[in-house]
mmCIF file of C-alpha atoms in Angstrom:
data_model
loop_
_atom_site.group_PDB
_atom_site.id
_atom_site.type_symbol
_atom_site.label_atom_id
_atom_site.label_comp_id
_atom_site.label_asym_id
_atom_site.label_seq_id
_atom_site.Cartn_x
_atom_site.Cartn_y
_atom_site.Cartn_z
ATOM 1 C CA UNK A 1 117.997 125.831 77.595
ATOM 2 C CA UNK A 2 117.214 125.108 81.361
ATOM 3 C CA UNK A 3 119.333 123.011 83.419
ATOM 4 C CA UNK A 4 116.450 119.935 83.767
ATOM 5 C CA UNK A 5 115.972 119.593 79.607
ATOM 6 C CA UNK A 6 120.099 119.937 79.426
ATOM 7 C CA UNK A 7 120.637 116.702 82.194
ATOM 8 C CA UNK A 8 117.872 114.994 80.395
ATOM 9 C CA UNK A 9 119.351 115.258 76.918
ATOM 10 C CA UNK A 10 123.004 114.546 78.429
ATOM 11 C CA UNK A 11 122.239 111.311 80.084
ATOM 12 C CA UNK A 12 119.104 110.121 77.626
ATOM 13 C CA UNK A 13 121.600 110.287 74.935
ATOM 14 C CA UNK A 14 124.303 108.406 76.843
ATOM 15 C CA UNK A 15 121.746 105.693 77.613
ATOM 16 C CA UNK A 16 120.614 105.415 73.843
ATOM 17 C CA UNK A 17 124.509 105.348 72.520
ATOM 18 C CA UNK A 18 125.839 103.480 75.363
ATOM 19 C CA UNK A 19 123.654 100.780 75.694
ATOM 20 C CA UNK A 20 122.963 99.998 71.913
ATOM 21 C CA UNK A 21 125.998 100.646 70.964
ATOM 22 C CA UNK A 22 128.113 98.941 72.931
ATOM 23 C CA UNK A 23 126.583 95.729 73.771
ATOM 24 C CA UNK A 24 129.286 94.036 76.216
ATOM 25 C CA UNK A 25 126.785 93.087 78.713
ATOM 26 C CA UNK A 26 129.066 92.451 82.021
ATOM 27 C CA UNK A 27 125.886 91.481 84.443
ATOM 28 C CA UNK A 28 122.566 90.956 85.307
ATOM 29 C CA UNK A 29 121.060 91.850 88.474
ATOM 30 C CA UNK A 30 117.935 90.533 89.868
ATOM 31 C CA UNK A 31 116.365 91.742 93.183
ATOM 32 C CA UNK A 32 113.657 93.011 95.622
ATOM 33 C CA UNK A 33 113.487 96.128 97.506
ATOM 34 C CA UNK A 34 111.723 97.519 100.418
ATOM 35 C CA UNK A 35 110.114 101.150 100.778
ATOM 36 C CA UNK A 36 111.630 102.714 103.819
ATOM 37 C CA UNK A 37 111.613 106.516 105.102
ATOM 38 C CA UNK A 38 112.800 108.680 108.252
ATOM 39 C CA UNK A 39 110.730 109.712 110.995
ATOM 40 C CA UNK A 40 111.610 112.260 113.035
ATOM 41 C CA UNK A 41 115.040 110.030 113.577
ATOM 42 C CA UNK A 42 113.887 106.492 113.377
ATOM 43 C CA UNK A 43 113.297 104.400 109.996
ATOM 44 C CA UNK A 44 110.578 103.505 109.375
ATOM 45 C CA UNK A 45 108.164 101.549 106.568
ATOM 46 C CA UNK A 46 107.221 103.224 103.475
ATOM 47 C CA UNK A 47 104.414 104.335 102.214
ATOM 48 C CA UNK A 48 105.094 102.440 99.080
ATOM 49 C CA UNK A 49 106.080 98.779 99.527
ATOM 50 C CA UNK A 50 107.782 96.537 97.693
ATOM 51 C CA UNK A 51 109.632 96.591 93.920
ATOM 52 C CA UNK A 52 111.033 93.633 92.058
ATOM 53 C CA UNK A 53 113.975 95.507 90.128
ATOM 54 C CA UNK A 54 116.459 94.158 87.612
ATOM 55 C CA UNK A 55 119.376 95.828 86.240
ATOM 56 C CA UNK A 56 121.873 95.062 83.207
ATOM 57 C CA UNK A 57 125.138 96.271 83.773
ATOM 58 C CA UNK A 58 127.682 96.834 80.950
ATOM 59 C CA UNK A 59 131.123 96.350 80.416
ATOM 60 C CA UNK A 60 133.101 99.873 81.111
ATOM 61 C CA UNK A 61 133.764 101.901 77.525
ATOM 62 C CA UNK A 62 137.429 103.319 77.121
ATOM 63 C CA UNK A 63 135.317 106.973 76.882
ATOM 64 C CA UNK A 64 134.756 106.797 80.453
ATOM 65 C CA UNK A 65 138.497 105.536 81.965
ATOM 66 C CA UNK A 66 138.437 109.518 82.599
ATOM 67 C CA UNK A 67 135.453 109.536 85.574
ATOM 68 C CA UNK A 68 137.171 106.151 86.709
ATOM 69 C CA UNK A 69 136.125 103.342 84.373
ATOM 70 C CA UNK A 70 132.275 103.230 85.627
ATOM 71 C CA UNK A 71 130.073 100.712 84.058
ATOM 72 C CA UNK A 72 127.242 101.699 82.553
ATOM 73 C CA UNK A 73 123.407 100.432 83.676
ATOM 74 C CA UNK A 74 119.906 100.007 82.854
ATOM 75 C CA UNK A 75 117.505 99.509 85.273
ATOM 76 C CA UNK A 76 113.614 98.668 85.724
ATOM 77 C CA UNK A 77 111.478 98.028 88.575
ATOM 78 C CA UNK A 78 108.157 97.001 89.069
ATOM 79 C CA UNK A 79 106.171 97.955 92.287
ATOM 80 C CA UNK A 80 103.818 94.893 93.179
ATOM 81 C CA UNK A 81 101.621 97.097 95.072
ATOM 82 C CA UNK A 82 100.437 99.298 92.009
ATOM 83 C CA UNK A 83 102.735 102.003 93.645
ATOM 84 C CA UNK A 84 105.933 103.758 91.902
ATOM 85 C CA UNK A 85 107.541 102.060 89.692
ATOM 86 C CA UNK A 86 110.337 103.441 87.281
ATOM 87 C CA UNK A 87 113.245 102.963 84.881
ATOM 88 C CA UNK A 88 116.373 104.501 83.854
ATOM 89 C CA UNK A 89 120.160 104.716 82.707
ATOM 90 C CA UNK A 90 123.131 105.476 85.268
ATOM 91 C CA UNK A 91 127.326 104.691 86.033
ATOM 92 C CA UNK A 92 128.509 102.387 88.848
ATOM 93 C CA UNK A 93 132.086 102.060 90.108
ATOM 94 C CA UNK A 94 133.170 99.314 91.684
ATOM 95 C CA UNK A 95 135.647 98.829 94.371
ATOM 96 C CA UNK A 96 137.308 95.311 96.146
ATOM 97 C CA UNK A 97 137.709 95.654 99.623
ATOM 98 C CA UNK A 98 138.471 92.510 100.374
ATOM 99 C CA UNK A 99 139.073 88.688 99.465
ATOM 100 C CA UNK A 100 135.702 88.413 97.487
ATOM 101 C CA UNK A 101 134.199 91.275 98.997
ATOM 102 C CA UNK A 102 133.576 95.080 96.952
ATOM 103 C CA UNK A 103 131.380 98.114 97.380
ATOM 104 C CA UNK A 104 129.488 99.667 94.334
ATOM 105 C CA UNK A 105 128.242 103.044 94.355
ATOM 106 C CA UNK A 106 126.448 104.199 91.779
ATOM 107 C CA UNK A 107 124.458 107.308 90.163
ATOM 108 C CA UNK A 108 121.768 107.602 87.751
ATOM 109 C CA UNK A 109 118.315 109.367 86.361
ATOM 110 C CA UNK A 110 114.915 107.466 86.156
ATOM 111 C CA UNK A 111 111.718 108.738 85.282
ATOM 112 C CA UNK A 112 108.805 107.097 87.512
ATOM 113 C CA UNK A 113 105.188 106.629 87.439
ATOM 114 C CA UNK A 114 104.211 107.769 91.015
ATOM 115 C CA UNK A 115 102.703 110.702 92.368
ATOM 116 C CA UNK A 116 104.422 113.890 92.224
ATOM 117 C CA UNK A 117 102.292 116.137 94.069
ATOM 118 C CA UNK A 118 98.819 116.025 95.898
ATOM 119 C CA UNK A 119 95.901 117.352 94.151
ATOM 120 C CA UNK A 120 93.743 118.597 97.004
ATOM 121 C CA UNK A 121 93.969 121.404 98.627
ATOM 122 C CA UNK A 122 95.736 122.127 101.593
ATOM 123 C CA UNK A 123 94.764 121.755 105.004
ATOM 124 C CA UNK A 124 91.577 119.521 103.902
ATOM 125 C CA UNK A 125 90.839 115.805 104.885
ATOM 126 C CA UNK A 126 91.272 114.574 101.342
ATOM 127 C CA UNK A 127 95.058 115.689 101.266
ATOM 128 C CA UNK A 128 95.749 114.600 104.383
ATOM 129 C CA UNK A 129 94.728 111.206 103.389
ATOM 130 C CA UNK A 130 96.136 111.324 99.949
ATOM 131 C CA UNK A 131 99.720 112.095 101.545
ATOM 132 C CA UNK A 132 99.656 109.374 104.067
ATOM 133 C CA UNK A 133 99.468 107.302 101.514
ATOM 134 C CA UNK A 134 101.631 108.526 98.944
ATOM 135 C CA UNK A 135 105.230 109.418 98.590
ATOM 136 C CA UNK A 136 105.013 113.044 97.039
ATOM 137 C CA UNK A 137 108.214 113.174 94.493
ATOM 138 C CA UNK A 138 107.680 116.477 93.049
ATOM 139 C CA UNK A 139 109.025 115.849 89.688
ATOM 140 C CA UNK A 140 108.438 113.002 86.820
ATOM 141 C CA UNK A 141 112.139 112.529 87.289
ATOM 142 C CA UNK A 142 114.689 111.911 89.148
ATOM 143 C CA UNK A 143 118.263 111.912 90.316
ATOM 144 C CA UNK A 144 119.329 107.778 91.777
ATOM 145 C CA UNK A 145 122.090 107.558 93.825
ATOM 146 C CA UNK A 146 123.007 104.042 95.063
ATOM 147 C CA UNK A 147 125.446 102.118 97.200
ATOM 148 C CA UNK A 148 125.814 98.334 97.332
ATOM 149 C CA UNK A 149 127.547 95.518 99.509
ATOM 150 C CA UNK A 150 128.635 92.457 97.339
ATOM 151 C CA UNK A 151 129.729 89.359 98.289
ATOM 152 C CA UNK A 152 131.040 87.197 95.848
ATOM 153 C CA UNK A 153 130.357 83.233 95.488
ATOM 154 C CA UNK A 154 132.211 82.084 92.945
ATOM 155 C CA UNK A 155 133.445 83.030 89.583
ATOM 156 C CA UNK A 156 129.682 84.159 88.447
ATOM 157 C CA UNK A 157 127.631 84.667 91.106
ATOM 158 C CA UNK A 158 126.936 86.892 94.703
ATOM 159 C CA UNK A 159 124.697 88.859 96.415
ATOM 160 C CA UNK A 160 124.576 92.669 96.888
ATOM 161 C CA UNK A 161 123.147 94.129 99.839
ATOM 162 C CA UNK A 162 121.822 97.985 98.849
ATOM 163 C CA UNK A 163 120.305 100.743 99.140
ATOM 164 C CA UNK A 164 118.711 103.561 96.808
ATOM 165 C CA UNK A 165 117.669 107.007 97.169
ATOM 166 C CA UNK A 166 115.828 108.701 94.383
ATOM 167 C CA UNK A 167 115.308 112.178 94.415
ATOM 168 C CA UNK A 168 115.318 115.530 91.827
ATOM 169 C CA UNK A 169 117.859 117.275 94.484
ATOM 170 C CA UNK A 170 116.202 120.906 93.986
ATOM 171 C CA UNK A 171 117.768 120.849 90.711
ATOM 172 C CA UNK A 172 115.258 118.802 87.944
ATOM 173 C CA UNK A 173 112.666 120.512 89.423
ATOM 174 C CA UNK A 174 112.049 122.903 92.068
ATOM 175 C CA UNK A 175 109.153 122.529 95.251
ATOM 176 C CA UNK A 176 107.824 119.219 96.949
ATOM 177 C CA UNK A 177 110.472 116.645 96.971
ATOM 178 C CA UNK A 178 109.681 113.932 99.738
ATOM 179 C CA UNK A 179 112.274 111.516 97.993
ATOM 180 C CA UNK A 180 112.211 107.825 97.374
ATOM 181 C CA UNK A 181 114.391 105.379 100.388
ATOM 182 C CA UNK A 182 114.496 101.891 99.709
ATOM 183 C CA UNK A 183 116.760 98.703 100.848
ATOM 184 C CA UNK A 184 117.283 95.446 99.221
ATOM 185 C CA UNK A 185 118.795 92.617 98.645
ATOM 186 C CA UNK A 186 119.816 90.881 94.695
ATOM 187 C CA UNK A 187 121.014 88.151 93.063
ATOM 188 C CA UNK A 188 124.097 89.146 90.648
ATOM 189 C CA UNK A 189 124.875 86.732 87.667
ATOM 190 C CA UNK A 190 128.746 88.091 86.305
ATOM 191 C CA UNK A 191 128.871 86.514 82.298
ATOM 192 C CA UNK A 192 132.739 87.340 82.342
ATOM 193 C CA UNK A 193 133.490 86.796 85.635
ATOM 194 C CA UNK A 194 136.252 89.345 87.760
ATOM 195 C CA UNK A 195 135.754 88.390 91.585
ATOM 196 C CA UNK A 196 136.313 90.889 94.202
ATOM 197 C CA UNK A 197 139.544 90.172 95.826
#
């Protein structure tokens, strides 16, 4: 069995018995990201614009107290340009910094709907113009990695300042792999609230 089927059978089935199964639903997340990419140093736009994402984030299950006590996510976003858009399943663990303040990191696996490689050949117009375009991601899916800024107002409610990279990381797939960068901002409704401290 090769290492890309394995991850994708580990974490699909975690998804499917996590999420069914255990249905304390801790959070919902609703928010809008922004495309970004390096170049050569600087950051710049995208080639892909905007998502609308929302996430529901479950209560921690006493299985995982051993990586920490993450919670458990779903996530979907839409891209409203026709661009990638993509779901998935990943942990987050969450950490108070401060009076009503906490960071969130967080890991994953989606699969997307965007372009993984360029279909014209190399060196001719048509690819050039088809990769200025087009974020090239090399594989139908991918690794998430994500790290968030909350604030906290009130007993249900803040805001989370983040970012996301989504990538396969040479190891769901091997060749092109031009990644996904994006930064956002979303609305977090807690149904048993636990405020940072």
């Amino acid at each position: 069995m090769n290492l890309k089927l394995l991850a994708t059978t580990v974490l699909a089935a975690v998804g499917l018995l996590v999420a069914p199964a255990y249905a304390g639903v801790d959070e919902l997340r609703i928010g809008a990201v922004h495309n970004v990419r390096l170049d050569h140093g600087d950051l710049v736009d995208g080639k892909e614009g905007d998502n609308i994402e929302a996430e529901l984030v479950f209560d921690s299950p006493d299985f995982l107290n051993i990586l920490g006590s993450p919670r458990p996510y779903l996530v979907g976003s839409g891209n409203l340009e026709g661009n990638t858009s993509f779901g998935g399943v990943g942990l987050l663990w969450r950490w108070n910094i401060a009076h009503h303040w906490a960071i969130e990191p967080g890991f994953g696996y989606i699969i997307h709907n965007g372009e993984r490689d360029n279909p014209y050949p190399d060196g001719t117009p048509q690819a050039a113009a088809f990769e200025d375009e087009h974020q090239l991601l090399g594989s139908r899916d991918l690794f998430r990695t994500t790290l968030a800024l909350e604030r906290e107002f009130g007993p249900h409610s803040g805001v989370q300042l983040y970012y996301e990279h989504m990538s396969h990381g040479q190891i769901l797939d091997r060749g092109r792999n031009q990644g996904f960068d994006a930064v956002g901002l979303r609305y977090v409704w807690r149904f048993n609230p636990d405020p940072a401290e």
